PDB file of C-alpha atoms and ligand atoms in Angstrom:
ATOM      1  CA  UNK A   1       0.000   0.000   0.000  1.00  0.00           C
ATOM      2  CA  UNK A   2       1.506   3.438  -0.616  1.00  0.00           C
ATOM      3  CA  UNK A   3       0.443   6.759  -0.710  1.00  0.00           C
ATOM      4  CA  UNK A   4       0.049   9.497  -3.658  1.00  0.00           C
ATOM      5  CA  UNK A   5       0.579  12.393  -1.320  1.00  0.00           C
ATOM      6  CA  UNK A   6       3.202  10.734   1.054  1.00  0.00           C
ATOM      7  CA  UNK A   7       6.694  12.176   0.901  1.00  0.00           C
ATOM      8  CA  UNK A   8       8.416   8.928   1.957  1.00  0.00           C
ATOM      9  CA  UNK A   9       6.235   7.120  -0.361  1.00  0.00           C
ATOM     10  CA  UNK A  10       7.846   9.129  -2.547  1.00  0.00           C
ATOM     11  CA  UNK A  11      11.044   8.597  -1.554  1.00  0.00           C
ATOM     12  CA  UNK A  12      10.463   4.665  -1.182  1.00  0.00           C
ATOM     13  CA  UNK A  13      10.126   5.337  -5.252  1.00  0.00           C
ATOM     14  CA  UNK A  14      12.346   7.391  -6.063  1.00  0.00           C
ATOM     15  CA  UNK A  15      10.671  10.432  -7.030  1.00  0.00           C
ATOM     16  CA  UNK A  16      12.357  12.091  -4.546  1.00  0.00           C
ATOM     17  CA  UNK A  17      15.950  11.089  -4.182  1.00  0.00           C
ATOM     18  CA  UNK A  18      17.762  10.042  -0.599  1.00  0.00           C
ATOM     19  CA  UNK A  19      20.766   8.562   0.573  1.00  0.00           C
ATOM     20  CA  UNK A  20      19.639   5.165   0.354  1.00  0.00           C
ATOM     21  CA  UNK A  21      21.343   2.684   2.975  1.00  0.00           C
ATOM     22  CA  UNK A  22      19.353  -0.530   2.224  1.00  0.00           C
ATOM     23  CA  UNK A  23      15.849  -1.721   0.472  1.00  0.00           C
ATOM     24  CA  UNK A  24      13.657  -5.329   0.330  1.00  0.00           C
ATOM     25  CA  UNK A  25      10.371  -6.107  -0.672  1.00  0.00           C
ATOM     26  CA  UNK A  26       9.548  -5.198   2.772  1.00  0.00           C
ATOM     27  CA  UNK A  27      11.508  -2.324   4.152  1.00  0.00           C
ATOM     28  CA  UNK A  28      13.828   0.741   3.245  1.00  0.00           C
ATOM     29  CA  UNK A  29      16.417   2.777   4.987  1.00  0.00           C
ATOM     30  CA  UNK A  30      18.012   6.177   4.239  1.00  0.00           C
ATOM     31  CA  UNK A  31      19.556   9.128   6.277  1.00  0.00           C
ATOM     32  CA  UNK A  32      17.625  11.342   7.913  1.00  0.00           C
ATOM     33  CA  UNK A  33      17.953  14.721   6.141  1.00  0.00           C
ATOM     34  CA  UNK A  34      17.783  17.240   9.085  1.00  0.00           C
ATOM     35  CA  UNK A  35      20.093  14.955  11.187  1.00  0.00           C
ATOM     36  CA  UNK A  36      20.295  15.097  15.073  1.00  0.00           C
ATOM     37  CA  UNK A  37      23.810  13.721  15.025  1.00  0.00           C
ATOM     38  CA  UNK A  38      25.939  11.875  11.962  1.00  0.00           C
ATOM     39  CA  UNK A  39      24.519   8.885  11.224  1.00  0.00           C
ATOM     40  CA  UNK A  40      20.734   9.739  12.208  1.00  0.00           C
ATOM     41  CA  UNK A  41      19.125   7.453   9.504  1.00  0.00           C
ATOM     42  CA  UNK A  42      15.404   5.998   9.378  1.00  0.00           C
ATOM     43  CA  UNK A  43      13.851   2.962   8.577  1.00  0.00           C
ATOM     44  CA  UNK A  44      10.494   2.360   7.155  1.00  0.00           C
ATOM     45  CA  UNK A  45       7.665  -0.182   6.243  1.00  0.00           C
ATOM     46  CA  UNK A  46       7.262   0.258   2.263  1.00  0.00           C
ATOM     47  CA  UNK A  47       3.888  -0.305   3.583  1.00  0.00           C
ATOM     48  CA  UNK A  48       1.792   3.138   3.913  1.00  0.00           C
ATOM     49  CA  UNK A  49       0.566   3.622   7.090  1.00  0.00           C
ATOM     50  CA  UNK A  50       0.672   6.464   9.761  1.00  0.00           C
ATOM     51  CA  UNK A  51       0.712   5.024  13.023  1.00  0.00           C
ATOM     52  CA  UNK A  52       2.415   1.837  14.205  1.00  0.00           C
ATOM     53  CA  UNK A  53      -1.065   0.599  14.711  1.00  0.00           C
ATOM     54  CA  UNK A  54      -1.303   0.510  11.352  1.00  0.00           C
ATOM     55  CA  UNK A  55       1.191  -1.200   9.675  1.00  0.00           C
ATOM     56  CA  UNK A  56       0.668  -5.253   9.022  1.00  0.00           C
ATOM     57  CA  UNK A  57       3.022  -7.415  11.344  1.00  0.00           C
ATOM     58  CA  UNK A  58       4.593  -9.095   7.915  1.00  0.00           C
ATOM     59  CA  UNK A  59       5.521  -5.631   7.339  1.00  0.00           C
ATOM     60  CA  UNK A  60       7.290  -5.034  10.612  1.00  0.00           C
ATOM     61  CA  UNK A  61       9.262  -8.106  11.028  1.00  0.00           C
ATOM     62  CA  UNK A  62      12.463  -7.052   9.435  1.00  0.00           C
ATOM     63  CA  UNK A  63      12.399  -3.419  10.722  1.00  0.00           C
ATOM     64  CA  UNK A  64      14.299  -4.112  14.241  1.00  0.00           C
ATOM     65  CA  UNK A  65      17.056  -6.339  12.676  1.00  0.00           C
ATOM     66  CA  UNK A  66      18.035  -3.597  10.001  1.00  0.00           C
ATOM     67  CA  UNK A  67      18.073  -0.773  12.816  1.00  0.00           C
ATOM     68  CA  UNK A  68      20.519  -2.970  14.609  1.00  0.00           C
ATOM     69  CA  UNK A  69      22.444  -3.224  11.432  1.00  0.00           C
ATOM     70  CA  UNK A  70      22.429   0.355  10.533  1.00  0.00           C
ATOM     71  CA  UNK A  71      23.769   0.964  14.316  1.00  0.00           C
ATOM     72  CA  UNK A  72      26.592  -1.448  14.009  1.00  0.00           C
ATOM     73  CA  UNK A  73      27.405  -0.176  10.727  1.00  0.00           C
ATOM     74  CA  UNK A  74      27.747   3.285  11.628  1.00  0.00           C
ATOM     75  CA  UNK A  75      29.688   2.161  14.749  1.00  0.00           C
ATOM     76  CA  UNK A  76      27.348   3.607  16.997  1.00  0.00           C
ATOM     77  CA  UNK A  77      28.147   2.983  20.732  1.00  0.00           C
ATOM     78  CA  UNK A  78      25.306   4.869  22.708  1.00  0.00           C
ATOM     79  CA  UNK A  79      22.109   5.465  20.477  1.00  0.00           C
ATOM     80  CA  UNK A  80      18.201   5.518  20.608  1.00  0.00           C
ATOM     81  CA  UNK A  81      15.747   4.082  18.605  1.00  0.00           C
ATOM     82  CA  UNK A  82      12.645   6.368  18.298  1.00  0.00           C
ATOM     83  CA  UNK A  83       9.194   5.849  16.787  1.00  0.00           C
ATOM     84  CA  UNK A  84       6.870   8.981  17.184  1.00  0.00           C
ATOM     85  CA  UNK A  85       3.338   8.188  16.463  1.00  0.00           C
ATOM     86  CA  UNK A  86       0.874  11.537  16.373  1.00  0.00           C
ATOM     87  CA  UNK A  87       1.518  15.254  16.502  1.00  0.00           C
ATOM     88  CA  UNK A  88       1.902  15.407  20.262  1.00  0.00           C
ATOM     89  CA  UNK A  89       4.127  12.838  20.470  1.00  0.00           C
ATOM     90  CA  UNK A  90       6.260  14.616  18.170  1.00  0.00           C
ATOM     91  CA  UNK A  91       5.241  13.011  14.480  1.00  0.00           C
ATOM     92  CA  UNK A  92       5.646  15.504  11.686  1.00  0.00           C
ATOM     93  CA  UNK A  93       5.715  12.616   8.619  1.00  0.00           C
ATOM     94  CA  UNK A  94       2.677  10.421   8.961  1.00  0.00           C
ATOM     95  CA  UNK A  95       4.594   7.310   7.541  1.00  0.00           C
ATOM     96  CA  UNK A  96       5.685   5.090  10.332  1.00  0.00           C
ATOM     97  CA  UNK A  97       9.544   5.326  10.398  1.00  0.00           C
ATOM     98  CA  UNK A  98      11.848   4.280  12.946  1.00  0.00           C
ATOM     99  CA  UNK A  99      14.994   6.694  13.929  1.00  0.00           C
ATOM    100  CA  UNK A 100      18.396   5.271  14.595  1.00  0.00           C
ATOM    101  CA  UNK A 101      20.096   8.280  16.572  1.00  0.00           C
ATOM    102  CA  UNK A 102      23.899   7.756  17.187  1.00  0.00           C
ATOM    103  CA  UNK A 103      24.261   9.677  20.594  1.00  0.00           C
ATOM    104  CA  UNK A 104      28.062  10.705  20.610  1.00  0.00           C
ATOM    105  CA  UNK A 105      27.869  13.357  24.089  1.00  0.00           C
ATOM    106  CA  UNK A 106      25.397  15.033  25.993  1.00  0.00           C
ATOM    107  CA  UNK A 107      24.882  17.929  23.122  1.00  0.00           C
ATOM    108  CA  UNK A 108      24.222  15.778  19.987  1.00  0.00           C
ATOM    109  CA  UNK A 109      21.525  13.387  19.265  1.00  0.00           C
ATOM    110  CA  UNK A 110      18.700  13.102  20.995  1.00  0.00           C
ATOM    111  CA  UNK A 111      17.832  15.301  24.275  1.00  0.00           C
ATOM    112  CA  UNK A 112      14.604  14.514  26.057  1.00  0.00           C
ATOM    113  CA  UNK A 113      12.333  15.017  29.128  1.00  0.00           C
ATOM    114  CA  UNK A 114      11.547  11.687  31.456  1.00  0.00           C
ATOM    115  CA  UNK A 115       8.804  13.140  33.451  1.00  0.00           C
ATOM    116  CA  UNK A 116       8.543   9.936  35.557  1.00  0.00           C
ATOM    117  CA  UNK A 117       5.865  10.323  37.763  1.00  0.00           C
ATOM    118  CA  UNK A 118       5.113   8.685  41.320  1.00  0.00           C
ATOM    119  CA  UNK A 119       2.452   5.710  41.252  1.00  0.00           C
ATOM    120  CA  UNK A 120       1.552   2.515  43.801  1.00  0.00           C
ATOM    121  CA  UNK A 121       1.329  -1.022  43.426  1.00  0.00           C
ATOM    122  CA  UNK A 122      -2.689  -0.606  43.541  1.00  0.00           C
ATOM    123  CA  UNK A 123      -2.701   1.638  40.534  1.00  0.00           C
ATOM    124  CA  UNK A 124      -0.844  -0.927  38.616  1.00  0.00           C
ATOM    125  CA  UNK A 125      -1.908  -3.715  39.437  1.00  0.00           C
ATOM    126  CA  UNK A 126      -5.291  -2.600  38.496  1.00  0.00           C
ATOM    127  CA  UNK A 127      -3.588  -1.013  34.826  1.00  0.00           C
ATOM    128  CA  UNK A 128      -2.070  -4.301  34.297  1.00  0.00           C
ATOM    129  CA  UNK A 129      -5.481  -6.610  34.679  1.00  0.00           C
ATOM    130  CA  UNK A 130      -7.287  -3.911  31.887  1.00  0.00           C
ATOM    131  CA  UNK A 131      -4.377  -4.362  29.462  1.00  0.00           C
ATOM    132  CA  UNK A 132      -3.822  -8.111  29.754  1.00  0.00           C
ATOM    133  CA  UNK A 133      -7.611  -8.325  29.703  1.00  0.00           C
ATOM    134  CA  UNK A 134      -7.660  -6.723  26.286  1.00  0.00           C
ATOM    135  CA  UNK A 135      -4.716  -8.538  24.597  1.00  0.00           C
TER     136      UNK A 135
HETATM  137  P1  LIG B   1       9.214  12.581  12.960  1.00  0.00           P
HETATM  138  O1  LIG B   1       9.258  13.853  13.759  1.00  0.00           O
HETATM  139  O2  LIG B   1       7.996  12.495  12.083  1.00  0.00           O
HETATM  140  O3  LIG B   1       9.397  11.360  13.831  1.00  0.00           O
HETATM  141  O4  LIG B   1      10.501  12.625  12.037  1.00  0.00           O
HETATM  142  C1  LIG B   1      10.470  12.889  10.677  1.00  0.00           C
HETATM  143  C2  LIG B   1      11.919  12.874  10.197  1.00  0.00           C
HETATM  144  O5  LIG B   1      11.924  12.820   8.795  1.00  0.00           O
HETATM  145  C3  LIG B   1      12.716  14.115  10.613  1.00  0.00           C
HETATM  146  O6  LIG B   1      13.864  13.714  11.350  1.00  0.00           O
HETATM  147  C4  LIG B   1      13.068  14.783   9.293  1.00  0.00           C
HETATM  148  O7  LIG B   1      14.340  15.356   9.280  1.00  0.00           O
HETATM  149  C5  LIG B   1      12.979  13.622   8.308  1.00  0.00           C
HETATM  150  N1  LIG B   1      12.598  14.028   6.960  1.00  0.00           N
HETATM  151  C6  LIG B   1      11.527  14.785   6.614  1.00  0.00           C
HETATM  152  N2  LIG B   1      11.483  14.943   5.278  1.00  0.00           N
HETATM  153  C7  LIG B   1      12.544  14.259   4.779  1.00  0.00           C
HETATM  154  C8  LIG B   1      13.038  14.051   3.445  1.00  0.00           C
HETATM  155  O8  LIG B   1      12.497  14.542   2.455  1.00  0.00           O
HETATM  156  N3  LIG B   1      14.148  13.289   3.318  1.00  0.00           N
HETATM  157  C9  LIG B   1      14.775  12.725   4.380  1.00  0.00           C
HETATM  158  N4  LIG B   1      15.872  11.983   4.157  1.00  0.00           N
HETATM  159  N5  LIG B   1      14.350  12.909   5.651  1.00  0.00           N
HETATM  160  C10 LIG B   1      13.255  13.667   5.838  1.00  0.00           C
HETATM  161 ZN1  LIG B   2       3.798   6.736   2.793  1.00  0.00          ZN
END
């Protein structure tokens, strides 16, 4: 499935150009193009979809492996994987894609907030019968 209006669509492709890293019938990678340090690249389902939610398991399987590769390829030794799914959780390209984010120091990369926040064993013990309930 792929989009008309979809700028990684496009890119998947070819209409626009990247710096390709790897490609299957399943999955592509290329750099990121506003980089938060060297070697911030992202991988994608060739399957359309905005929202992890959305994307076929088939079409997820080999997403995880080629991160890893991509990480050990750039020689990354402190990184993060990120996948941002809606505008307040930071998504400005609704096409799932998965960041591989070398983390070099403090200043480069990826900086973010852990608002951890107090809770008891009640509260999630309560949180964890719901979920398990609905999976
Ligand atoms: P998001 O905030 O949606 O998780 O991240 C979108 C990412 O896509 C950003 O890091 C941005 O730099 C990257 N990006 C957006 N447009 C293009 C493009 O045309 N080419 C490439 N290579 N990266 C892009
Ligand atoms: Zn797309």
């Amino acid at each position: 499935m792929s989009s008309a209006s979809c700028i990684f669509c496009k890119i998947i492709k070819g209409d626009i150009p990247s710096f390709k890293l790897f490609e299957s019938d399943k999955v592509f990678a290329f750099l990121d193009i506003q980089p938060l340090s060297r070697g911030h690249a992202l991988v994608i389902p060739k399957f359309h979809g905005e929202k992890l939610i959305d994307i076929p398991d088939e079409d997820l399987v080999e997403i995880l492996p080629l991160v890893k590769k991509i990480a050990k390829a750039f020689g990354a030794q402190d990184f993060n994987v990120l996948q941002n799914n809606g505008r307040i959780a930071n998504q400005a390209v609704d096409h799932v894609h998965f960041h591989m984010i070398p983390k070099p120091n403090e200043k480069d990369g990826l900086t973010l907030g852990w608002p951890a926040r107090a809770t008891d064993m009640e509260k999630l013990k309560i949180l964890h019968e719901e979920i398990k309930a609905k999976m």
